[in-house]
Amino acid sequence: MEVDEVYSREQLDEAEGKQIEALKARSQQPIPDPDEWLEEELKRNILLTSVDALLDWARRSSLWSVVCFPACCAFEFIATAASRFDISRFGMEIIRASPRQADLMITAGTLTWKMAPQVKRIYDQMAEPKWVIAMGACAISGGIFASSYSVVPGYNRIIPVDVYVPGCPPRPEALLYGIRTLQKKIAKRSLINQGR
Amino acid sequence: MVIKTEPFVVNFGPAHPSTHGVFRMRMTLDGEVIVDMEPVFGYLHRGIEKLAEERTYTGCIPLTDRLDYTASMTNNFAYVLAVEKLAHVPVPARAEYLRVIMAELQRIASHLIAVGTFLNDCGAFMTPVLYMLREREKILDLFEMACGQRLTYNYMRVGGLSQDIPDEFVPALKKFVQVMPGWIDEYDQLLKENEILLARTKGVGILPKELAINISASGPVLRASGVKWDIRRADPYSIYERFDFDIPTGAVGDCYDRYRVRIEEMRQSVRILKQALKGLPRGKVRSDVPHLFRPPVGEAYGHIEAPRGELGFYLVSDGSIAPYRFHVRASTLINLTALRDMMVGWKVADAIITFGSIDICMAEVDR
Amino acid sequence: MTVPISGKEIARQIEKKFPQGIIESSPQALVVDGKSLLEIAAYLKNTRGLDFDYLAAITAVDYLDYFEVIYQLTSLKHNHSLVVKTRCYGRESPSLPSVVGLWRGADFQEREIYDLFGIIFEGHPNLRRIVLWDGFEGHPLRKDYLRW
């Protein structure tokens, strides 16, 4: 069957290559972590209304993740979602591929420069409020592959990360601890926003 | 009246829940039927072959773990076999038996994931995956007892294993081996004659025998197409000649055959485990190899039957502590060569099933 | 048990047919000239008694003076194996004929060797970068590739 493609394969590859090189050029410094929630001053001066407390409780008790499963940590995430370490008791069993319906991205795997524009695009498509958990050594700093020619040294080069979970791969219990830490952070969200 | 249709190109992008990792396909579709398909990968290329040139021979073992991460034990096994072939290092008997036990347990664990996710793609949404992950957790408990890790073990060393198994391992393994056939029968009973599974997978994604040999396919993909080639039987490594097991093959080479071959292989693995447990000797688990070990100048190609196919390592040594060239013969990369032939003419839903039945692991395709 | 066939034995069998093709032969491998690679490979594949119908692996190694490409051939019928090597010289654009016509399994592996080493395979239907992106400068697995 004759197909007149609008773009040829070579053109598509070239465009993708340009996109990757452009992203690489502007990601030379890590993005600073959003960690104002750890400041002690904020805790003392602000009271939460009951509506804010309710909203924060609702947000943190039903975090829906978006699919971002490059590499090995994905299998520990799947094991966490399976019946032994049941992530469903935290309200998180919904792992859909739709970024618009998600508010959490658990980055489970090594990020390469070739994949980076796609991950950034998924992150940009997620609706606010959104959070990122960097799972595993490769997500934090490039891990065992940090000195490689095609690996991004940590997701915080392209997206801001809220919680880092170390391990290679982290055990399901470690990931659940990371999720719990994120839930504590979300509990203070209105606190931080009012301070601005 | 004839309706004029126009084909269009759709991107089956790297971030997709059904592509078992970061795999991209550019499909040209005419309605729902695939007219042309081009696979694009490299989204997980981490440069393992280059990184290995900077590490010692023992230091490369964690890198091999992360190749096909659902089957790390067999990756380690293939690599240490290649190094032992290069340097003629002897391995004690207890280590050989334990290696076979670990490899066969890993084969069961890997096939559980393969079959579970394949059935997920077929439409049985989460039930088979949860059942099979339940069994896999039992195997991971055994591995954790032996080496402390659940996914990337780093357990085998040049000349044996890194440490001996604890006392509670053998009774736990005996218990596992007794109940596992019952669980395999449970999955089989639910799925073997299931009409939906038969309708979706029989006759879909056929890989003919001559094409399978021509593209150098290996593992369950090759055996489902009717070729009885298993490296454990054809070119036995370690102590596989002492064990008695069958090699299941398929007739046609469609998705159903590949699924059946994997289920039967799990049964055969349990059979090998029983025999290995009976013959497990005492002794040390590692022969004396210096820490910064220098093999003689030369090259070696060592290959094993990994769960996904023939995994081979080609090593070139120049007499120093790091390999001069470290190449991985990735079974899944080569199995993907005929993907276009298997998909063209079928619908998008069939394409997902065909792709799932080849059972790839992107980290091994891209290295 | 897969019997590894000695390169010397194969050399003896084929040196009359391909007098210039063989560069050296040893028990481990048979080194052939790049120009006669396709003919020798076709002979190895199609002759009865040899029947090397399965290409197990293709690799390349960078030995600074030359690039060496290694073919691991196996015969499923007779259960024997052979290692065939060939060399190409020059750093700018070394090239070799492609064996995709004989063994389709060489498709992705040759593309990968082109991507990571820069060796051009003539006759390959789709020789483009496969694991790295278009626009990546250099060929990483060469010994003179500097990362920083």
XYZ file of C-alpha atoms in Angstrom:
711
model
C 0.000 0.000 0.000
C 1.413 3.379 -0.945
C 1.749 5.763 1.922
C 2.775 9.351 1.482
C 4.151 10.113 4.860
C 4.146 13.743 5.838
C 7.521 13.376 7.484
C 10.039 10.743 6.551
C 11.694 8.540 9.148
C 14.959 10.413 8.824
C 13.235 13.741 9.411
C 11.464 12.422 12.494
C 14.730 11.077 13.903
C 16.508 14.331 13.185
C 13.815 16.375 14.904
C 13.964 14.097 17.931
C 17.736 14.404 18.042
C 17.547 18.194 18.013
C 15.000 18.127 20.840
C 17.281 15.908 22.933
C 20.365 18.045 22.352
C 18.427 21.212 23.217
C 17.174 19.712 26.479
C 20.661 18.477 27.317
C 22.123 21.921 26.719
C 19.749 23.634 29.121
C 19.872 20.966 31.863
C 23.431 21.411 32.988
C 22.496 22.433 36.560
C 20.181 20.573 38.922
C 16.837 22.203 39.719
C 16.720 23.196 43.424
C 14.493 21.006 45.590
C 11.193 22.480 46.824
C 11.895 22.002 50.514
C 10.395 24.996 52.279
C 8.217 22.564 54.209
C 11.165 21.741 56.424
C 11.526 25.284 57.724
C 10.756 25.527 61.421
C 9.417 29.123 61.330
C 6.444 28.226 59.205
C 5.265 25.628 61.662
C 4.892 28.106 64.488
C 3.141 31.045 62.932
C 0.295 29.698 60.851
C -2.946 27.918 61.765
C -4.790 25.737 59.312
C -8.494 26.128 58.735
C -10.562 22.967 58.763
C -11.210 23.236 55.026
C -7.508 23.293 54.266
C -6.918 20.347 56.544
C -9.659 18.408 54.797
C -8.288 19.191 51.337
C -4.790 18.177 52.343
C -6.057 14.942 53.849
C -7.953 14.140 50.667
C -4.963 14.896 48.458
C -2.498 12.820 50.374
C -4.732 9.825 50.945
C -5.424 9.129 47.312
C -2.335 9.918 45.338
C -2.675 8.645 41.794
C 0.554 7.885 39.990
C 1.425 8.208 36.372
C 3.279 5.438 34.569
C 6.998 6.212 34.379
C 8.749 2.850 34.407
C 12.024 2.889 32.575
C 14.087 0.281 34.410
C 14.631 -2.135 37.293
C 13.003 -0.093 40.071
C 9.767 -0.552 38.166
C 9.656 -4.134 39.357
C 9.969 -3.146 42.966
C 7.191 -0.638 42.389
C 5.050 -3.354 40.830
C 5.855 -5.592 43.800
C 4.758 -2.778 46.096
C 1.508 -2.557 44.182
C 0.977 -6.315 44.322
C -0.791 -8.178 47.059
C 2.045 -8.610 49.543
C 3.018 -4.980 50.071
C -0.348 -3.656 48.978
C -0.085 -0.026 48.036
C -3.838 0.045 47.803
C -4.138 0.546 51.544
C -2.714 4.025 50.930
C -5.237 4.686 48.208
C -2.621 4.477 45.500
C -3.507 1.447 43.457
C -4.480 3.596 40.481
C -1.469 3.649 38.198
C -2.871 4.983 34.949
C -1.046 6.160 31.915
C -2.943 9.413 31.816
C -0.930 12.380 33.102
C -3.975 14.614 33.426
C -5.508 12.304 36.008
C -2.323 11.857 38.004
C -0.790 13.858 40.765
C 2.291 11.827 41.528
C 5.153 10.671 39.379
C 7.283 7.924 40.877
C 10.305 7.810 38.652
C 11.386 4.217 38.738
C 14.481 3.780 36.658
C 17.493 5.306 35.001
C 16.866 8.354 32.866
C 18.743 8.644 29.621
C 19.053 11.782 27.550
C 17.046 10.095 24.801
C 14.105 9.556 27.135
C 14.410 12.895 28.967
C 12.208 15.036 26.684
C 9.412 12.467 26.945
C 9.536 12.427 30.759
C 9.594 16.214 30.857
C 6.588 16.298 28.561
C 4.657 13.918 30.805
C 5.571 16.005 33.846
C 4.442 19.195 32.130
C 1.139 17.613 31.201
C 0.310 16.693 34.776
C -2.121 19.087 36.422
C -1.217 21.005 39.572
C -0.791 20.040 42.408
C 1.802 17.459 41.479
C 4.675 15.794 43.235
C 7.661 13.680 42.224
C 9.301 10.848 44.115
C 12.736 9.930 42.807
C 13.017 6.208 43.425
C 16.340 4.505 43.452
C 19.954 5.507 43.072
C 19.672 6.108 39.329
C 16.864 8.591 39.845
C 18.723 10.470 42.563
C 22.106 10.862 40.941
C 22.527 8.508 38.026
C 23.495 5.679 40.360
C 25.871 3.045 39.073
C 25.628 4.577 35.582
C 26.436 8.150 36.537
C 29.594 8.341 34.472
C 28.000 7.036 31.302
C 27.761 9.069 28.115
C 24.019 8.820 27.781
C 22.629 8.902 31.324
C 21.136 11.962 32.997
C 22.717 12.288 36.454
C 19.467 12.416 38.387
C 15.928 13.411 37.556
C 16.396 16.746 39.282
C 18.157 17.990 36.182
C 14.884 18.195 34.338
C 12.069 18.138 36.909
C 11.891 19.295 40.563
C 11.915 16.330 42.944
C 10.128 16.285 46.289
C 11.221 13.052 47.961
C 14.310 10.930 47.281
C 14.161 7.225 48.118
C 17.616 5.636 48.117
C 18.341 2.004 47.294
C 19.282 -0.024 44.289
C 16.478 -0.989 44.017
C 14.788 0.271 47.188
C 12.811 -2.376 48.997
C 9.033 -2.000 48.883
C 9.120 -1.018 52.554
C 11.547 1.795 51.715
C 9.273 3.047 48.961
C 6.317 3.002 51.347
C 8.363 5.047 53.809
C 9.090 7.522 51.038
C 5.403 7.759 50.235
C 4.640 8.343 53.912
C 7.191 11.166 53.975
C 5.522 12.705 50.961
C 2.179 12.456 52.702
C 3.601 14.407 55.656
C 4.800 17.029 53.217
C 1.401 17.287 51.581
C -0.180 17.731 55.007
C 1.720 20.974 55.320
C 0.948 22.169 51.834
C -1.595 24.826 52.720
C 0.784 25.917 55.411
C 3.446 26.659 52.850
C 1.135 28.257 50.334
C -0.285 30.670 52.866
C 3.171 31.756 53.832
C 3.741 33.144 50.355
C -19.880 2.478 -2.803
C -16.238 2.244 -1.902
C -15.028 4.418 0.950
C -11.621 5.910 0.367
C -9.345 5.428 3.321
C -5.986 6.924 4.034
C -3.337 5.420 6.220
C -1.862 7.496 9.028
C 1.180 7.197 11.229
C 0.667 6.770 14.941
C 3.352 6.917 17.539
C 3.178 4.123 20.084
C 5.302 6.080 22.412
C 8.062 5.155 24.787
C 5.973 5.845 27.885
C 3.181 3.343 27.448
C 1.789 0.889 29.974
C 1.703 -2.038 27.565
C 5.108 -1.814 26.055
C 6.944 -3.538 28.912
C 9.378 -0.726 29.298
C 10.436 2.171 27.132
C 9.854 0.868 23.636
C 8.550 2.929 20.789
C 6.826 1.825 17.606
C 5.939 4.029 14.702
C 2.907 2.344 13.229
C 1.262 3.107 9.950
C -2.375 2.207 10.373
C -5.152 1.822 7.871
C -8.122 2.018 10.184
C -7.257 -0.554 12.802
C -5.019 -2.728 10.650
C -1.269 -2.270 10.791
C 0.285 -1.634 7.427
C 3.848 -0.896 8.458
C 5.739 -0.713 11.694
C 9.130 0.538 12.736
C 10.550 -0.198 16.182
C 12.625 2.528 17.812
C 14.568 1.892 20.973
C 17.565 3.145 22.804
C 15.573 4.959 25.455
C 17.336 2.929 28.133
C 20.797 2.780 26.620
C 23.068 3.283 29.588
C 26.401 2.409 28.043
C 27.015 -0.748 30.067
C 29.558 -2.047 27.582
C 31.666 1.069 27.913
C 31.315 1.249 31.692
C 32.522 -2.335 32.015
C 35.838 -1.412 30.443
C 36.605 0.695 33.494
C 35.737 -1.875 36.128
C 37.487 -4.988 37.347
C 36.158 -8.379 36.320
C 34.417 -8.827 39.664
C 33.228 -5.236 39.547
C 31.362 -5.882 36.298
C 29.022 -8.331 37.999
C 26.654 -5.633 39.378
C 26.477 -4.208 35.859
C 25.365 -7.558 34.500
C 22.614 -7.702 37.140
C 21.008 -4.677 35.627
C 20.860 -6.082 32.126
C 17.778 -8.218 32.264
C 16.611 -7.219 35.695
C 13.886 -9.833 35.997
C 16.483 -12.592 35.674
C 19.613 -11.292 37.361
C 20.913 -14.665 38.537
C 21.176 -16.024 35.019
C 22.900 -12.855 33.838
C 25.526 -13.288 36.550
C 25.826 -16.941 35.642
C 26.484 -16.246 31.962
C 29.109 -13.653 32.759
C 31.064 -15.702 35.290
C 30.944 -18.678 32.940
C 32.518 -16.556 30.209
C 35.251 -15.330 32.560
C 35.930 -18.855 33.813
C 36.190 -20.045 30.226
C 38.634 -17.239 29.486
C 40.857 -17.936 32.467
C 40.247 -21.680 33.066
C 39.139 -21.228 36.655
C 37.778 -24.379 38.349
C 34.514 -24.252 40.279
C 33.808 -26.402 43.359
C 30.970 -28.941 43.158
C 28.753 -27.336 45.786
C 28.940 -24.043 43.937
C 27.916 -25.752 40.691
C 24.827 -27.283 42.277
C 23.862 -24.041 43.978
C 24.312 -22.138 40.724
C 21.946 -24.508 38.960
C 19.429 -24.192 41.799
C 19.553 -20.395 41.616
C 19.326 -20.376 37.830
C 16.283 -22.613 37.762
C 14.535 -20.671 40.521
C 15.241 -17.540 38.525
C 13.790 -19.144 35.420
C 10.543 -19.822 37.260
C 10.435 -16.266 38.644
C 11.088 -14.723 35.245
C 8.508 -16.859 33.459
C 5.960 -15.939 36.111
C 6.391 -12.290 35.233
C 6.414 -13.035 31.510
C 3.217 -15.024 31.607
C 1.540 -12.682 34.077
C 2.149 -9.554 32.048
C 1.264 -11.363 28.823
C -2.108 -12.286 30.290
C -2.467 -8.705 31.473
C -2.064 -7.588 27.866
C -4.620 -10.155 26.751
C -7.202 -8.515 28.912
C -7.265 -10.508 32.158
C -6.565 -7.281 33.899
C -4.784 -7.874 37.168
C -5.750 -11.327 38.404
C -2.990 -13.411 36.787
C -0.391 -10.768 37.604
C -1.326 -10.744 41.275
C -1.391 -14.536 41.495
C 1.978 -14.866 39.816
C 3.576 -12.094 41.803
C 2.416 -13.906 44.926
C 4.456 -16.935 43.878
C 7.340 -14.786 42.810
C 7.477 -13.270 46.296
C 8.144 -16.737 47.669
C 11.067 -17.158 45.303
C 12.351 -13.701 46.179
C 12.252 -14.681 49.854
C 14.521 -17.604 49.058
C 16.907 -15.319 47.199
C 16.878 -12.853 50.031
C 17.852 -15.630 52.406
C 20.799 -16.515 50.207
C 22.202 -13.128 49.305
C 20.190 -10.362 50.909
C 18.718 -8.790 47.785
C 15.372 -9.054 46.069
C 16.062 -7.939 42.558
C 19.692 -7.370 41.597
C 21.564 -10.074 43.408
C 25.265 -9.785 42.588
C 25.562 -13.300 44.008
C 27.821 -15.237 41.675
C 31.532 -14.662 41.532
C 34.347 -15.834 39.314
C 35.110 -19.285 40.676
C 31.897 -19.861 42.602
C 29.501 -17.832 44.700
C 30.010 -14.912 47.025
C 28.709 -16.688 50.130
C 27.195 -19.963 51.185
C 23.479 -20.426 51.772
C 22.156 -20.304 55.361
C 20.740 -23.378 57.072
C 17.107 -22.444 56.607
C 17.435 -22.284 52.816
C 17.251 -25.997 52.009
C 14.116 -26.758 54.080
C 12.393 -23.671 52.623
C 13.350 -24.724 49.113
C 12.082 -28.254 49.730
C 8.751 -26.858 50.824
C 8.589 -24.580 47.789
C 9.364 -27.391 45.373
C 6.591 -29.498 46.842
C 3.861 -26.883 46.442
C 4.902 -25.112 43.231
C 3.533 -27.721 40.782
C 0.169 -27.322 42.475
C 0.176 -23.606 41.797
C 1.223 -24.036 38.185
C -1.702 -26.424 37.819
C -3.933 -23.755 39.350
C -3.031 -21.202 36.668
C -3.277 -23.790 33.963
C -6.690 -24.891 35.030
C -7.974 -21.338 34.931
C -6.474 -20.455 31.597
C -5.614 -23.391 29.372
C -9.045 -23.897 27.840
C -10.245 -20.350 28.352
C -12.184 -19.323 25.241
C -11.104 -15.723 25.331
C -7.441 -16.637 25.611
C -7.707 -19.159 22.800
C -9.529 -16.733 20.544
C -7.038 -13.978 21.180
C -3.824 -15.916 20.938
C -4.274 -18.907 18.654
C -2.980 -18.151 15.191
C -1.853 -14.662 16.151
C 1.679 -13.446 15.575
C 3.040 -16.531 13.879
C 6.798 -16.841 13.533
C 7.548 -19.590 11.007
C 10.379 -22.018 11.669
C 12.745 -20.949 8.875
C 12.364 -17.282 9.748
C 13.004 -18.018 13.413
C 16.304 -19.702 12.586
C 17.258 -17.003 10.109
C 16.798 -14.196 12.601
C 18.804 -16.079 15.249
C 15.867 -16.221 17.639
C 16.471 -18.152 20.816
C 14.726 -19.284 23.951
C 10.969 -19.867 24.158
C 10.433 -17.865 20.952
C 12.549 -20.321 18.952
C 11.204 -23.399 20.691
C 7.595 -22.388 20.171
C 8.278 -22.265 16.435
C 9.186 -25.926 16.466
C 12.971 -25.903 16.782
C 14.177 -28.100 19.605
C 17.249 -26.068 20.534
C 18.033 -25.505 24.184
C 21.587 -24.686 25.159
C 21.238 -26.691 28.344
C 20.871 -29.764 26.147
C 22.791 -28.797 23.009
C 25.902 -27.286 24.603
C 25.644 -28.162 28.291
C 27.386 -25.805 30.655
C 28.005 -26.261 34.372
C 26.486 -29.620 35.403
C 23.344 -29.732 33.305
C 24.271 -33.112 31.772
C 23.475 -34.799 35.061
C 19.874 -33.686 35.116
C 16.935 -35.226 33.411
C 14.450 -32.804 31.874
C 12.343 -32.376 28.749
C 12.422 -29.522 26.299
C 8.911 -28.342 25.482
C 8.379 -27.156 21.927
C 5.436 -25.701 20.106
C 4.018 -26.569 16.734
C 3.018 -23.370 15.009
C 4.871 -20.493 16.598
C 1.917 -18.346 17.567
C 1.366 -16.516 20.849
C -0.450 -19.452 22.386
C 2.505 -21.735 21.739
C 4.916 -19.312 23.363
C 2.646 -19.109 26.396
C 2.404 -22.920 26.645
C 6.162 -23.350 26.265
C 6.774 -21.039 29.206
C 4.296 -22.817 31.442
C 5.831 -26.196 30.595
C 9.325 -24.858 31.174
C 8.325 -23.856 34.672
C 7.308 -27.458 35.346
C 10.605 -28.739 33.977
C 12.500 -26.277 36.162
C 10.799 -27.661 39.238
C 11.888 -31.121 38.103
C 15.517 -29.988 37.822
C 15.297 -28.345 41.237
C 14.180 -31.598 42.844
C 17.113 -33.460 41.327
C 19.608 -30.770 42.273
C 18.400 -30.714 45.871
C 18.910 -34.440 46.149
C 22.479 -34.266 44.929
C 23.685 -31.130 46.745
C 27.139 -31.890 48.184
C 29.044 -30.237 51.007
C 32.160 -28.204 50.571
C 33.338 -24.723 49.899
C 31.556 -22.430 47.509
C 34.365 -20.472 45.953
C 37.738 -21.409 44.595
C 40.686 -19.181 45.395
C 40.799 -16.397 42.922
C 42.825 -13.229 43.568
C 40.813 -10.090 44.186
C 42.323 -8.126 41.296
C 42.304 -11.039 39.007
C 44.105 -10.937 35.656
C 43.089 -13.525 33.104
C 45.559 -14.402 30.351
C 45.442 -12.539 27.047
C 42.742 -13.966 24.825
C 39.037 -13.993 24.221
C 36.063 -16.152 25.085
C 32.394 -16.385 24.247
C 30.312 -17.964 26.961
C 26.594 -18.496 26.573
C 23.747 -19.927 28.619
C 20.066 -20.542 28.280
C 18.603 -17.555 30.076
C 14.822 -17.385 30.541
C 14.494 -15.078 27.537
C 16.866 -16.826 25.205
C 20.528 -17.306 24.562
C 22.456 -14.839 26.661
C 26.095 -14.676 25.688
C 29.073 -12.654 26.810
C 32.021 -12.027 24.539
C 35.062 -10.974 26.530
C 38.455 -9.902 25.283
C 41.254 -9.693 27.783
C 44.567 -7.905 27.398
C 46.057 -9.235 30.607
C 45.006 -6.324 32.807
C 42.469 -6.155 35.629
C 39.673 -4.771 33.454
C 38.158 -6.322 30.330
C 39.320 -4.850 27.032
C 35.978 -5.564 25.412
C 32.781 -6.601 27.096
C 29.943 -7.415 24.756
C 26.531 -8.748 25.646
C 24.752 -10.906 23.118
C 21.286 -9.754 24.037
C 18.679 -12.396 23.348
C 15.757 -10.020 23.371
C 17.301 -7.565 20.893
C 17.722 -10.342 18.364
C 14.290 -11.831 19.020
C 12.816 -8.464 18.046
C 14.202 -8.595 14.513
C 11.100 -10.176 13.036
C 8.645 -8.024 14.954
C 7.536 -6.197 11.838
C 6.810 -9.437 10.012
C 4.755 -10.711 12.910
C 2.668 -7.571 13.213
C 1.901 -6.382 9.690
C -1.616 -7.298 8.658
C -2.926 -7.628 12.185
C -4.877 -5.195 14.302
C -3.452 -3.000 17.022
C -4.779 -5.219 19.809
C -3.089 -8.261 18.279
C 0.124 -6.288 17.986
C 0.178 -5.740 21.733
C -0.284 -9.423 22.384
C 2.406 -10.423 19.897
C 4.808 -8.008 21.459
C 3.993 -9.232 24.939
C 4.466 -12.849 23.990
C 8.027 -12.281 22.784
C 8.714 -11.174 26.356
C 11.362 -8.537 26.179
C 13.155 -6.606 28.818
C 14.188 -3.193 27.562
C 17.304 -3.004 29.673
C 18.700 -5.956 27.776
C 17.636 -4.651 24.366
C 19.293 -1.309 24.919
C 22.019 -2.245 27.356
C 27.871 -30.903 23.026
C 28.453 -28.152 20.477
C 31.752 -28.952 18.834
C 33.830 -25.858 18.073
C 35.350 -26.478 14.658
C 38.958 -25.475 14.240
C 39.614 -22.550 11.937
C 42.549 -24.420 10.425
C 40.326 -27.252 9.297
C 37.876 -24.950 7.556
C 40.774 -23.078 5.984
C 42.046 -26.320 4.508
C 38.627 -27.077 3.099
C 38.071 -23.744 1.432
C 41.484 -22.425 0.492
C 41.277 -23.809 -2.999
C 37.974 -22.106 -3.670
C 38.922 -18.766 -2.102
C 42.687 -18.448 -2.411
C 42.936 -14.768 -1.484
C 40.163 -14.765 1.045
C 41.849 -16.276 4.062
C 44.242 -14.085 6.004
C 45.072 -16.431 8.842
C 43.609 -19.425 10.572
C 44.016 -20.793 14.060
C 42.219 -23.441 16.087
C 40.079 -20.716 17.614
C 39.054 -18.681 14.607
C 39.197 -18.140 10.871
C 40.224 -14.648 9.777
C 39.018 -13.674 6.315
C 39.445 -10.684 4.113
C 36.631 -8.128 4.038
C 36.189 -8.352 0.289
C 35.574 -12.098 0.211
C 33.498 -12.165 3.388
C 30.149 -12.503 1.630
C 31.274 -15.362 -0.622
C 32.875 -17.301 2.178
C 29.853 -16.727 4.413
C 27.479 -17.930 1.714
C 29.659 -20.983 1.179
C 29.667 -21.747 4.913
C 25.922 -21.382 5.076
C 24.921 -23.371 2.042
C 27.397 -26.238 1.867
C 26.135 -29.567 3.045
C 28.207 -30.818 5.913
C 28.851 -27.279 7.165
C 25.304 -25.811 7.159
C 25.987 -22.798 9.339
C 22.416 -21.552 9.331
C 22.367 -19.800 12.714
C 24.323 -16.652 13.397
C 24.681 -16.571 17.156
C 26.331 -13.161 17.532
C 28.217 -10.382 15.781
C 30.607 -8.203 17.751
C 33.233 -5.630 16.982
C 36.412 -4.772 18.856
C 38.556 -1.699 18.469
C 42.221 -2.646 18.342
C 43.438 0.891 17.580
C 45.200 -0.136 14.319
C 42.136 -1.870 12.977
C 38.572 -2.830 13.851
C 37.838 -6.505 14.084
C 34.334 -7.859 13.552
C 33.664 -11.326 14.932
C 30.914 -13.654 13.742
C 29.892 -16.601 15.931
C 28.294 -19.145 13.606
C 26.436 -22.261 14.707
C 24.840 -25.117 12.853
C 21.658 -26.368 14.489
C 21.604 -29.524 12.405
C 25.118 -30.775 13.056
C 25.610 -28.985 16.381
C 28.971 -27.451 15.626
C 30.195 -23.892 15.785
C 32.799 -21.689 14.149
C 34.247 -18.253 14.793
C 34.890 -16.104 11.708
C 36.671 -12.801 12.004
C 37.320 -10.005 9.619
C 39.164 -6.758 9.861
C 38.706 -3.284 8.526
C 41.225 -0.502 8.579
C 41.015 3.241 8.871
C 39.364 5.433 11.503
C 37.394 7.780 9.270
C 34.918 5.462 7.610
C 35.822 1.806 7.874
C 33.465 -0.407 5.933
C 32.547 -4.027 5.463
C 29.899 -5.871 3.486
C 26.713 -6.660 5.371
C 25.544 -10.237 5.918
C 21.892 -9.300 6.346
C 21.058 -11.048 3.087
C 22.251 -14.360 4.510
C 21.243 -14.088 8.150
C 18.541 -11.606 9.000
C 19.540 -11.735 12.631
C 22.425 -9.452 11.728
C 20.045 -6.547 11.159
C 19.940 -4.847 14.546
C 23.388 -6.009 15.572
C 25.054 -4.379 12.573
C 23.134 -1.175 13.160
C 24.372 -1.188 16.722
C 27.967 -1.701 15.625
C 27.565 1.210 13.212
C 26.133 3.339 16.002
C 28.755 2.578 18.611
C 31.870 2.046 16.453
C 31.201 3.829 13.185
C 31.790 0.814 10.933
C 29.693 1.133 7.776
C 28.062 -2.054 6.499
C 27.507 -1.874 2.773
C 24.278 -3.396 1.615
C 22.409 -2.948 4.859
C 18.870 -1.769 4.094
C 18.504 0.611 7.015
C 21.847 1.693 8.447
C 20.926 4.354 10.994
C 21.633 4.939 14.653
C 19.712 2.574 16.839
C 20.557 3.005 20.516
C 21.750 6.590 20.489
C 19.916 9.587 19.185
C 20.361 11.241 15.849
C 22.756 14.113 16.334
C 24.926 12.398 18.941
C 28.500 13.225 18.132
C 31.011 10.469 17.918
C 31.018 6.731 18.347
C 31.237 5.892 22.051
C 32.751 2.430 22.082
C 35.858 3.498 20.205
C 38.910 3.619 22.384
C 39.592 7.263 21.559
C 36.152 8.546 22.533
C 36.463 11.091 25.318
C 33.390 11.681 27.427
C 34.260 14.929 29.074
